[in-house]
XYZ file of C-alpha atoms in Angstrom:
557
model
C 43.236 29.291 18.783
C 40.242 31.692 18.579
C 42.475 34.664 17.270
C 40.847 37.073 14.447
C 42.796 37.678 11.400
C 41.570 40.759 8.665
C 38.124 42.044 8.753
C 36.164 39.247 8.336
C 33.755 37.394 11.103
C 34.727 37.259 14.619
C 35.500 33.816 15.506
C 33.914 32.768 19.079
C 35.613 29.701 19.454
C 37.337 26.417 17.815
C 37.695 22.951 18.317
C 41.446 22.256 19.808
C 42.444 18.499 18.461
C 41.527 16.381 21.847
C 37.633 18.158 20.999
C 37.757 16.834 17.420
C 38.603 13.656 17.714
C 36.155 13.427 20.558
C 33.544 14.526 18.284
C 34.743 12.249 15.416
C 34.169 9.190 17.631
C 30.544 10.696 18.434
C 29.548 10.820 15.333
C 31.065 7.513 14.443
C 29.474 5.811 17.534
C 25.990 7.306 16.074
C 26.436 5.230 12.519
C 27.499 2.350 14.392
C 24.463 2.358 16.495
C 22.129 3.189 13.721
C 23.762 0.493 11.660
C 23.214 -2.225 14.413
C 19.281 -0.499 14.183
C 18.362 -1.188 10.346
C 20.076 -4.345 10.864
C 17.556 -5.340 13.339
C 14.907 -3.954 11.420
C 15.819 -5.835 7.904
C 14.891 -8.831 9.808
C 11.205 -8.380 9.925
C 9.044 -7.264 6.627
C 7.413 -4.423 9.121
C 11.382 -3.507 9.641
C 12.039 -3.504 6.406
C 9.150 -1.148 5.070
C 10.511 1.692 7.880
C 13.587 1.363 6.592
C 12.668 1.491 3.255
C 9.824 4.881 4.327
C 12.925 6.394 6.068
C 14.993 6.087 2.634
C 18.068 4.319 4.685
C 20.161 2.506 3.070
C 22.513 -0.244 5.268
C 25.151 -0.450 3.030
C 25.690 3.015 2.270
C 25.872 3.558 5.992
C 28.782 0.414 6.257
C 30.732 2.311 3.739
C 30.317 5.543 5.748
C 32.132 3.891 8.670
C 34.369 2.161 6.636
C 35.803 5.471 4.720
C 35.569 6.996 8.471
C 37.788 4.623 9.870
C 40.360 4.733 7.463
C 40.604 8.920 7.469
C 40.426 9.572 11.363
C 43.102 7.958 13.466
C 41.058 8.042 16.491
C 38.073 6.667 15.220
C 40.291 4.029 13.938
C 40.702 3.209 17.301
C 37.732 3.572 19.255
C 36.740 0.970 16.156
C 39.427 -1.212 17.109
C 38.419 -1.141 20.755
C 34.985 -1.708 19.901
C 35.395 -4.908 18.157
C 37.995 -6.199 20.929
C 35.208 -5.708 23.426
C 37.990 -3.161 25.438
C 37.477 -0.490 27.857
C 33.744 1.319 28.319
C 33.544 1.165 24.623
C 33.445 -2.559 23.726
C 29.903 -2.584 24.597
C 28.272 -0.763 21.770
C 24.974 -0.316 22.066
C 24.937 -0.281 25.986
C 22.731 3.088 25.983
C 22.371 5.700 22.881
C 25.017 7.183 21.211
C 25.284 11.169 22.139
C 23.151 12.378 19.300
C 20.666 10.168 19.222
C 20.205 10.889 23.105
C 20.801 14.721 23.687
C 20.917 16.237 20.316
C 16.779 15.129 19.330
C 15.580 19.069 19.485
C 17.944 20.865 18.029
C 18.652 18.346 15.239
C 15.046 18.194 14.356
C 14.989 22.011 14.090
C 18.098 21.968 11.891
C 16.232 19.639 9.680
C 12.888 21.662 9.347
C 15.151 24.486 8.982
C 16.787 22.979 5.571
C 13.373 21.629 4.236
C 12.117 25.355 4.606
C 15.023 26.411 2.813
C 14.629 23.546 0.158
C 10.801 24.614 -0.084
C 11.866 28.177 -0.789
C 14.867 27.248 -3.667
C 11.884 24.880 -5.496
C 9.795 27.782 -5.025
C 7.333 25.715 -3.275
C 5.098 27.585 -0.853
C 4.838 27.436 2.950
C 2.659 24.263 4.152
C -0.590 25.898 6.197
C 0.589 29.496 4.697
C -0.844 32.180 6.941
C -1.169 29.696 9.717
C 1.411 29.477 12.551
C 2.311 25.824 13.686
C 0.921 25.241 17.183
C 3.948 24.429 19.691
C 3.362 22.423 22.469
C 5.680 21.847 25.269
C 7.114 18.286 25.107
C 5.491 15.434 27.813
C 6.535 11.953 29.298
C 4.378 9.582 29.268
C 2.606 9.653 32.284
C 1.951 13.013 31.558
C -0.021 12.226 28.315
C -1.526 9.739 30.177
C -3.072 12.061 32.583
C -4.164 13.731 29.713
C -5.887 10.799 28.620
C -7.596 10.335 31.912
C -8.818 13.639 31.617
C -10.663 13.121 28.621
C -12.089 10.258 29.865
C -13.429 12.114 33.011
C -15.038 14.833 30.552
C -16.067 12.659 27.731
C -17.293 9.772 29.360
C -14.969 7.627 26.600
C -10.937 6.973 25.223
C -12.043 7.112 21.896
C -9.730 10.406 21.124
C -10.073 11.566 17.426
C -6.946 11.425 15.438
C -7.555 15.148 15.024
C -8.820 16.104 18.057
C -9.256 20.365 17.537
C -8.685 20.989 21.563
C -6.019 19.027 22.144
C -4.146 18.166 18.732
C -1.556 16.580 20.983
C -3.552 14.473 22.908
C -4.661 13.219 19.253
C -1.444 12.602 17.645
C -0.344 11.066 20.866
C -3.177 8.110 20.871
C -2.991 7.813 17.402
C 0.144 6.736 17.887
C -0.247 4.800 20.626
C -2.511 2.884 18.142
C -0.193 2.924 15.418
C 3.013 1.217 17.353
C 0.486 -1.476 19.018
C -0.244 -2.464 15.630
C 3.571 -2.525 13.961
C 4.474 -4.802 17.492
C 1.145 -7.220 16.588
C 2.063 -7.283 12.754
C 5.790 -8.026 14.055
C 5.000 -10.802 16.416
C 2.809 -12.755 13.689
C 5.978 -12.994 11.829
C 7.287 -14.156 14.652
C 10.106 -11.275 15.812
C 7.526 -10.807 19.117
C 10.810 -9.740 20.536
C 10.176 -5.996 19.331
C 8.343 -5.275 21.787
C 10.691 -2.907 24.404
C 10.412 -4.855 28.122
C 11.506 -3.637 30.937
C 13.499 -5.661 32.145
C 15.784 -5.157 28.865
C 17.618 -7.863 26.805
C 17.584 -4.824 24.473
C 19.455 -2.423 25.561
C 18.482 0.308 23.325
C 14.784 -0.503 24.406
C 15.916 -0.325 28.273
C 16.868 3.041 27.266
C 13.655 3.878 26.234
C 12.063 4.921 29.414
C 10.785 1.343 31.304
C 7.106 1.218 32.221
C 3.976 3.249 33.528
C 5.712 4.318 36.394
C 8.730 6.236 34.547
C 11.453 4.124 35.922
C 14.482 3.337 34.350
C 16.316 0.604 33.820
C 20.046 1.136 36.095
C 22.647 2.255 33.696
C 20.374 3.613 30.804
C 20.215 7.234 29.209
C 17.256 9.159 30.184
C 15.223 9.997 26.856
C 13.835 13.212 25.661
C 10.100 13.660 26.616
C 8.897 13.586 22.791
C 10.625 10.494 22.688
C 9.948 9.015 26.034
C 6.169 9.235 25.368
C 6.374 7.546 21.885
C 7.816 4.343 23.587
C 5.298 1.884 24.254
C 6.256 -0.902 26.437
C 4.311 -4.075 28.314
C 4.148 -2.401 31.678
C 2.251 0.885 29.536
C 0.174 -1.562 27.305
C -1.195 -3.057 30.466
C -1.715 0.730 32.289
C -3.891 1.453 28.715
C -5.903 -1.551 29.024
C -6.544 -0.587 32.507
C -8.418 2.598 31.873
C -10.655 0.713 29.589
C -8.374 1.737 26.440
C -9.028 0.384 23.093
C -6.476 -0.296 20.546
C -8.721 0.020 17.462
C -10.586 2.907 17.247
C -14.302 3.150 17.216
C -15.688 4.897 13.787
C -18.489 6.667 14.588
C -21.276 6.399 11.941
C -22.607 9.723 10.531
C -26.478 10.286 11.085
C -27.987 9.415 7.330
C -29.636 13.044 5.915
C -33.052 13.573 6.011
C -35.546 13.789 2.711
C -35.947 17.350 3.864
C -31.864 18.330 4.188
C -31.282 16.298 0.929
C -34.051 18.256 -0.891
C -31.896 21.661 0.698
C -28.690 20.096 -0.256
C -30.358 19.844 -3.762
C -31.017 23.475 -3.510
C -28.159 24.723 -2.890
C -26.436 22.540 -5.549
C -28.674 24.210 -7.987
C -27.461 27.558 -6.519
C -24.084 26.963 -7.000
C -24.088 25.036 -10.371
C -26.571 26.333 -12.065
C -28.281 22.628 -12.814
C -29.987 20.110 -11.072
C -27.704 17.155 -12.649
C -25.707 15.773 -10.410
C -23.266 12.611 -10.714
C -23.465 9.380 -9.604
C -20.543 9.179 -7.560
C -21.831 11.908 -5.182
C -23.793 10.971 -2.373
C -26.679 13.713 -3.786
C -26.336 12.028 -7.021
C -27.264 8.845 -5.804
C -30.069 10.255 -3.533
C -31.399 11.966 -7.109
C -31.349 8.515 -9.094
C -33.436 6.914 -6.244
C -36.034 9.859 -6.353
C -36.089 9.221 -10.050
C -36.655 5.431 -9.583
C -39.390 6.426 -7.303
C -41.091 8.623 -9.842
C -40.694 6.174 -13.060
C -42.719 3.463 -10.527
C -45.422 5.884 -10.052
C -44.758 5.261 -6.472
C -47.706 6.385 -4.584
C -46.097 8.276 -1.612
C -43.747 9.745 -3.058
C -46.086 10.870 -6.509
C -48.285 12.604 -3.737
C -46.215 13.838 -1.165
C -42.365 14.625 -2.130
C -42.607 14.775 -6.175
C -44.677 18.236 -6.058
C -42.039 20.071 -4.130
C -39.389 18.975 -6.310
C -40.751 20.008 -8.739
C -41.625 23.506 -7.480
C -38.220 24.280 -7.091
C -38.072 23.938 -10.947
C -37.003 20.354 -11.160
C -37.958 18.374 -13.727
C -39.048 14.389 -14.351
C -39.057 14.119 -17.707
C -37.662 10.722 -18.426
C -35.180 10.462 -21.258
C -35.897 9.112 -24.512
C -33.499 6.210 -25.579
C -32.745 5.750 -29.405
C -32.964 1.489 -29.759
C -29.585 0.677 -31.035
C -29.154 -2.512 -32.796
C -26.100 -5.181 -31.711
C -24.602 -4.614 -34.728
C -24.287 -1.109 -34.333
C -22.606 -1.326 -30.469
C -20.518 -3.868 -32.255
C -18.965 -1.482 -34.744
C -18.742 0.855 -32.337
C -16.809 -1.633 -29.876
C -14.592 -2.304 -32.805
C -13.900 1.893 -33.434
C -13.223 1.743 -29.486
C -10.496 -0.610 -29.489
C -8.976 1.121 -33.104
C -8.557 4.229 -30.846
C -7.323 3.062 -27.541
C -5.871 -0.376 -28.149
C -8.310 -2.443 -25.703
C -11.816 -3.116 -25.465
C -12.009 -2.503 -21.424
C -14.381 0.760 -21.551
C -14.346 2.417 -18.144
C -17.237 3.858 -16.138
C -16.012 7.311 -15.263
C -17.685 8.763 -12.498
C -18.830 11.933 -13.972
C -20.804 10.209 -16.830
C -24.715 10.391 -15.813
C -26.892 7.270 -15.886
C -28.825 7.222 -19.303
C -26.623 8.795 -21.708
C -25.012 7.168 -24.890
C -21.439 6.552 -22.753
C -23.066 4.932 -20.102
C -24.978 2.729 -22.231
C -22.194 1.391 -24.616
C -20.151 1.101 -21.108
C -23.322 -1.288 -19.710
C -23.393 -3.279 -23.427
C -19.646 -4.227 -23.489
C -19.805 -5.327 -19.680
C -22.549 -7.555 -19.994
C -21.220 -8.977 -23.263
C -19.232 -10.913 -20.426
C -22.196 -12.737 -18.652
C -24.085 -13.137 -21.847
C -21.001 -15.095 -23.029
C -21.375 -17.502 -19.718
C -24.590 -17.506 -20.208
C -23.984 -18.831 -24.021
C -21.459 -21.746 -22.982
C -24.164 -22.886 -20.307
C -26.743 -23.476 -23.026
C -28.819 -20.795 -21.006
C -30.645 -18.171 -22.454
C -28.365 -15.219 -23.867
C -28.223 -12.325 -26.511
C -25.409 -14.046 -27.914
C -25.148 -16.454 -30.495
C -22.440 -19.163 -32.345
C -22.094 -15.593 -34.564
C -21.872 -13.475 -32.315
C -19.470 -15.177 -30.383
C -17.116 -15.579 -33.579
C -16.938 -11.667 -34.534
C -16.045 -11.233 -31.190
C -13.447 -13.663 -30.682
C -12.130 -12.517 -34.594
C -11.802 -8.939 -33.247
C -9.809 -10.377 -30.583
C -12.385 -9.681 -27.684
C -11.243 -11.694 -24.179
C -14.454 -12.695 -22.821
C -13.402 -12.583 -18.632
C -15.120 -14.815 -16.199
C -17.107 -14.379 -12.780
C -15.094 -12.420 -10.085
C -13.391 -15.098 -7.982
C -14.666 -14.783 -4.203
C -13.340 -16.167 -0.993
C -9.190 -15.394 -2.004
C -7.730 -13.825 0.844
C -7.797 -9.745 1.408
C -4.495 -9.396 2.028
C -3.270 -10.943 -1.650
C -5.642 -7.847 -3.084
C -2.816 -5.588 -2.674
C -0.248 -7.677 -4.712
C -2.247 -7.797 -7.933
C -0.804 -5.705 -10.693
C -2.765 -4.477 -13.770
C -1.162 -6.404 -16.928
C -0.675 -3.691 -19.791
C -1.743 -4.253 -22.772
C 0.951 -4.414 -25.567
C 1.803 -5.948 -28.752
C 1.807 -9.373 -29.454
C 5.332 -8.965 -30.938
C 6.822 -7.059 -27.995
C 5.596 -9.827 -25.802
C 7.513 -12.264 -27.826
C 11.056 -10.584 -28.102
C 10.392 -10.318 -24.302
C 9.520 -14.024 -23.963
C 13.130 -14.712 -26.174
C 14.844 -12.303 -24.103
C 13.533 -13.501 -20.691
C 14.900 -17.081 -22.550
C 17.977 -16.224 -23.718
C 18.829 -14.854 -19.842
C 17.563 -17.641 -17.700
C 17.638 -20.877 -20.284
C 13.935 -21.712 -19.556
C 10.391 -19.830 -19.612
C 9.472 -21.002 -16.261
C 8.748 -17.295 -15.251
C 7.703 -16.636 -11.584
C 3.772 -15.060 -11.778
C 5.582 -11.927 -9.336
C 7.893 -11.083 -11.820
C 6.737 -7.571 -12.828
C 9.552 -6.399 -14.772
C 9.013 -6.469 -18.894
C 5.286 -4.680 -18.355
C 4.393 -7.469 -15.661
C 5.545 -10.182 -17.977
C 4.930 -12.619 -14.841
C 0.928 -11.356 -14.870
C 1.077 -11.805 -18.501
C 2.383 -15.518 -18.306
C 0.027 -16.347 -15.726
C -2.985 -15.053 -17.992
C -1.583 -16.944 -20.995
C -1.350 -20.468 -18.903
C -5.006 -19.415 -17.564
C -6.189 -19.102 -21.032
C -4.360 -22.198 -22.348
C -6.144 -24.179 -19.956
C -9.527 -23.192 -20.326
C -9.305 -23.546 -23.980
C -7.612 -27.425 -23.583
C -10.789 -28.169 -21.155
C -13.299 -26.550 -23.520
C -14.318 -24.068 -21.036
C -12.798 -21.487 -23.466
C -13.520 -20.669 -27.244
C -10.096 -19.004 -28.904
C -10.138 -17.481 -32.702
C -7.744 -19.400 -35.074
C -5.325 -16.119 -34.907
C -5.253 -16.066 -30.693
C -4.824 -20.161 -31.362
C -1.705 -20.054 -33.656
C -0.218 -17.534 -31.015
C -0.335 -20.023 -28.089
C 1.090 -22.069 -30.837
C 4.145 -20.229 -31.550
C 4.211 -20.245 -27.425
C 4.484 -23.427 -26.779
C 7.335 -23.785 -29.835
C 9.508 -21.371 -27.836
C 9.075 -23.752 -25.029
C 5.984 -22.241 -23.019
C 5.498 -24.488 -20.318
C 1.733 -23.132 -19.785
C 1.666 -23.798 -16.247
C 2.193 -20.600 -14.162
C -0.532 -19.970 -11.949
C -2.040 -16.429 -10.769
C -0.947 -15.319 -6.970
C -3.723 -17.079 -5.727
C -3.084 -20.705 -6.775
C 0.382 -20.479 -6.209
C 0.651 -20.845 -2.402
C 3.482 -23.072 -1.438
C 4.332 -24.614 1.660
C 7.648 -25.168 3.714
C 8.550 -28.000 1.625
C 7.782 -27.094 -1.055
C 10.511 -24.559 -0.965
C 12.863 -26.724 0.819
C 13.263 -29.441 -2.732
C 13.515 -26.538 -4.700
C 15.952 -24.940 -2.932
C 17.736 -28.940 -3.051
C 17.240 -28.815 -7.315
C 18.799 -25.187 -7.186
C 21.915 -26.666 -5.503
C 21.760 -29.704 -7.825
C 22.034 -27.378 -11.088
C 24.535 -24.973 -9.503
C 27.082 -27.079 -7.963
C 26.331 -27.577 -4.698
C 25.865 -23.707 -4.016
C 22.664 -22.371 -1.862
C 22.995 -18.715 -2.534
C 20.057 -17.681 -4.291
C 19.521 -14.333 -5.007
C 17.130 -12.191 -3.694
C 16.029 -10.904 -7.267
C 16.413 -14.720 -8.796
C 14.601 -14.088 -11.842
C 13.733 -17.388 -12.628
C 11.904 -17.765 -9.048
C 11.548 -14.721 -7.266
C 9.787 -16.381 -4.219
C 12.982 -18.936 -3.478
C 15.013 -16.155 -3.791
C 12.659 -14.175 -1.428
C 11.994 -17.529 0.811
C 15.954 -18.038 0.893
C 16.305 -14.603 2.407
C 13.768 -15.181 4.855
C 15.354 -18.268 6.105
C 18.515 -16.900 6.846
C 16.940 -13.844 8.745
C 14.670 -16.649 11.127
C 17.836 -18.559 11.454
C 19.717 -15.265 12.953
C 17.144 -14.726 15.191
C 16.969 -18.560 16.266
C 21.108 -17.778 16.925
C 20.312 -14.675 19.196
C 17.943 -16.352 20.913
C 15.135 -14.741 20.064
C 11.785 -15.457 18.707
C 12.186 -17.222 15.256
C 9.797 -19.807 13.307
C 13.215 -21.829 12.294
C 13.125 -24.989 14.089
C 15.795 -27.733 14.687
């Protein structure tokens, strides 16, 4: 079999037939197990962002061991046996496949091997160029966690930086430590507390991870690779952690504030490197420099006697700015050029404009027109007058209200800037969204269309303020809410945060979608026309697979 024909490469050896197929059903039994993984995963919304950072995709995977079925004969058969439950391979998932098991170095090396090469076809240079990668050799667990100890005995604390310069591996190692505990927490609020690997094993795959602090395994397991077996984080380890005093959140240590005296140097050496003594707000040194100004427009006693002469004998200067009185009808005309150029009247601070120039001060005008505006519907005194008010509601100026306090930190992350567009692209996007569905009852998370959910949420916001009087419109922003609501607008769709619903909620609109679609209950996941039921639907059938199992679920009878 390993005979060498003509000149070309010496052949060392080759796979007889028995080999092959041997290694076809290896690499088959490494899909199946790795499909039966992202299945778990999708069951939990912590799963499904790792499977969604790893880029895996569960039904391109399937089709893989579909198409691999139906080409190798043998695989066709360990398949066969598989799902019959025959011989040593009915029970998939007993321990890891092959690969997964034996193969973790040198496929990780063949995989920073083609990124290098990928690097070098993009013509993208070297990560850390002219810096060689430190290697450690790999560690268990109880290894690391002598490590730990270590530390402890020498720094008289646990709290190991993430980058730790002596020990880079003892870092990475606790930071994640720390990063696992708080996947497994995150995973048992949703109530899948079953992630977390026991010992005693109702997961096999976890079983085969490695057991607890005293590096036994569970009978009939695969051992695990040292870089893997240390990752694995299990009750009997979480306890050993706490033990030792361990903390699972680690401690921020607060830098020492600067000095007057290491400012004033830090001021210095700006100088010395810039050439100027103005500095921006957004630095640190910038901000130190506006308060010494405040100091020295007060006259402040202290600091006239004491720190302003030695600023000033390193050649900086107090001389306070002279402002040019601009008149509201001035900033007005020049709010109205603004929005001419960039569509919008929402200036921006950027943080390289300094305090006291002509940017900053139209930026401070246009943001308080806001509060003078609240000011004006209270009856309270306020720059703004009946008007005022109307040339800025006929330029089409949205006054916006107080920032809301008390929602909830987590909904932060799902709010989504609405862009600002045509009036007449929003409408053929209203008929559109129409046309599709039959109604305009359009789900606040719907971001397609430029965020037309956002959008619809402002408009109902708007609409409602304006019906309880809390809201003065222009006739033109009046006849569009107009030509709204005879499209069929229905006005009500609340932001993210007044659109919390409840169990039941979901569960008689779940009963009206089987109503209007003949007694079916398959929403989709991406139903446009409610993209929480179809999101709520999905979620219910992944609790009620768990309930099945056995395992932790909040589906009850």
């Amino acid at each position: 079999a390993g005979r060498q024909r003509g000149s070309g490469p010496k052949v060392t050896g080759v796979l007889f037939n028995s080999e092959r197929e041997q290694l076809h059903c290896e690499v088959y039994r490494y899909f199946k197990w790795l499909a039966e993984k992202v299945t778990d995963l999708e069951t939990s919304e912590v799963g499904r962002r790792n499977v969604k950072k790893a880029d895996l995709s569960i039904g391109g995977i399937r089709k893989l061991l579909v198409n691999m079925e139906g080409t190798f004969k043998s695989v066709a058969r360990l398949s066969a046996a598989m799902q019959g439950g025959s011989g040593e391979d009915g029970a998939s998932g007993a321990s890891l496949p092959l690969l997964e098991s034996s193969l973790t170095g040198e496929l990780g090396r063949l995989a920073e091997a083609a990124r290098k090469d990928a690097r070098s076809k993009a013509g993208q240079p070297e990560p850390l160029a002219g810096r060689k990668r430190a290697v450690y050799e790999p560690l268990d667990f109880d290894s690391m966690f002598q490590k730990l100890e270590a530390y402890r005995d020498r720094e008289g604390d646990l709290n190991v930086p993430a980058k730790y310069p002596q020990d880079t591996q003892l870092g990475n190692w606790v930071a994640g430590l720390r990063s696992r505990k708080r996947a497994m927490d995150a995973a048992a609020a949703e109530g899948a507390a079953d992630l977390m690997e026991t010992d005693a094993g109702a997961d096999a795959d976890a079983a085969a991870a490695g057991g607890g602090g005293a590096g036994d395994k569970a009978p009939g397991t695969a051992e695990l690779a040292p870089t893997q077996d240390q990752k694995v984080l299990t009750a009997d380890r979480i306890e050993r952690l706490e033990s030792i005093g361990f903390e699972w959140k680690a401690r921020r240590t607060k830098s020492k504030p600067k000095s007057w005296d290491e400012r004033l140097e830090e001021l210095r050496q700006w100088h010395a490197a810039h050439g100027t003594f103005k500095v921006p707000r957004a630095e640190s040194l910038g901000e130190w420099l506006h308060n010494q100004r405040t100091l020295y427009a007060k006259r402040d006693t202290r600091f006239m006697t004491k720190k302003a002469p030695r600023m000033e004998a390193m050649g900086y200067k107090f001389e306070m700015r002279e402002t040019v009185s601009v008149s509201w009808d001035e900033r007005f005309q020049q709010l109205i050029e603004y929005g001419q150029t960039n569509g919008n009247y929402d200036v921006p601070l950027q943080s390289t404009v300094e305090e006291n120039t002509e940017e900053h001060r139209f930026y401070k005008w246009v943001n308080r027109l806001h509060n003078e505006y609240r000011s004006y519907q209270k009856g309270t005194q306020s720059k703004l007058n009946a008007e005022r008010v109307e040339k800025l509601q006929g330029i089409n100026f949205v006054f916006k209200g107080p920032k809301a306090r008390g929602r909830p930190s987590s909904a932060s992350s799902q709010i989504t800037v609405v862009p600002s567009i045509s009036w007449e692209k929003r409408i053929e996007q209203v008929k559109a969204f129409k046309e599709e569905i039959g109604n305009l009852n359009i789900d606040h998370q719907y971001k397609h269309c430029s965020n037309l959910g956002g959008w619809a949420a402002e408009m109902s916001t708007l609409h409602r303020e304006w019906k309880s009087g809390k809201q003065q419109l222009s006739e033109d922003m009046i006849s569009k809410l107009n030509e709204l609501a005879d499209l069929g607008f229905p006005f009500g769709i609340l932001p993210y945060y007044e659109s919390n619903r409840g169990w039941e909620t979901h569960y008689t609109l779940l009963r009206q979608y089987k109503d209007r679609h003949g007694g079916s209950t398959r929403v989709p996941l991406k139903y446009k026309a409610d993209l929480r039921l179809g999101k709520w639907v999905a979620t219910q059938r992944a609790q009620y697979k768990l309930r099945e199992a056995g395992r932790g679920s909040k589906l009850t009878k």
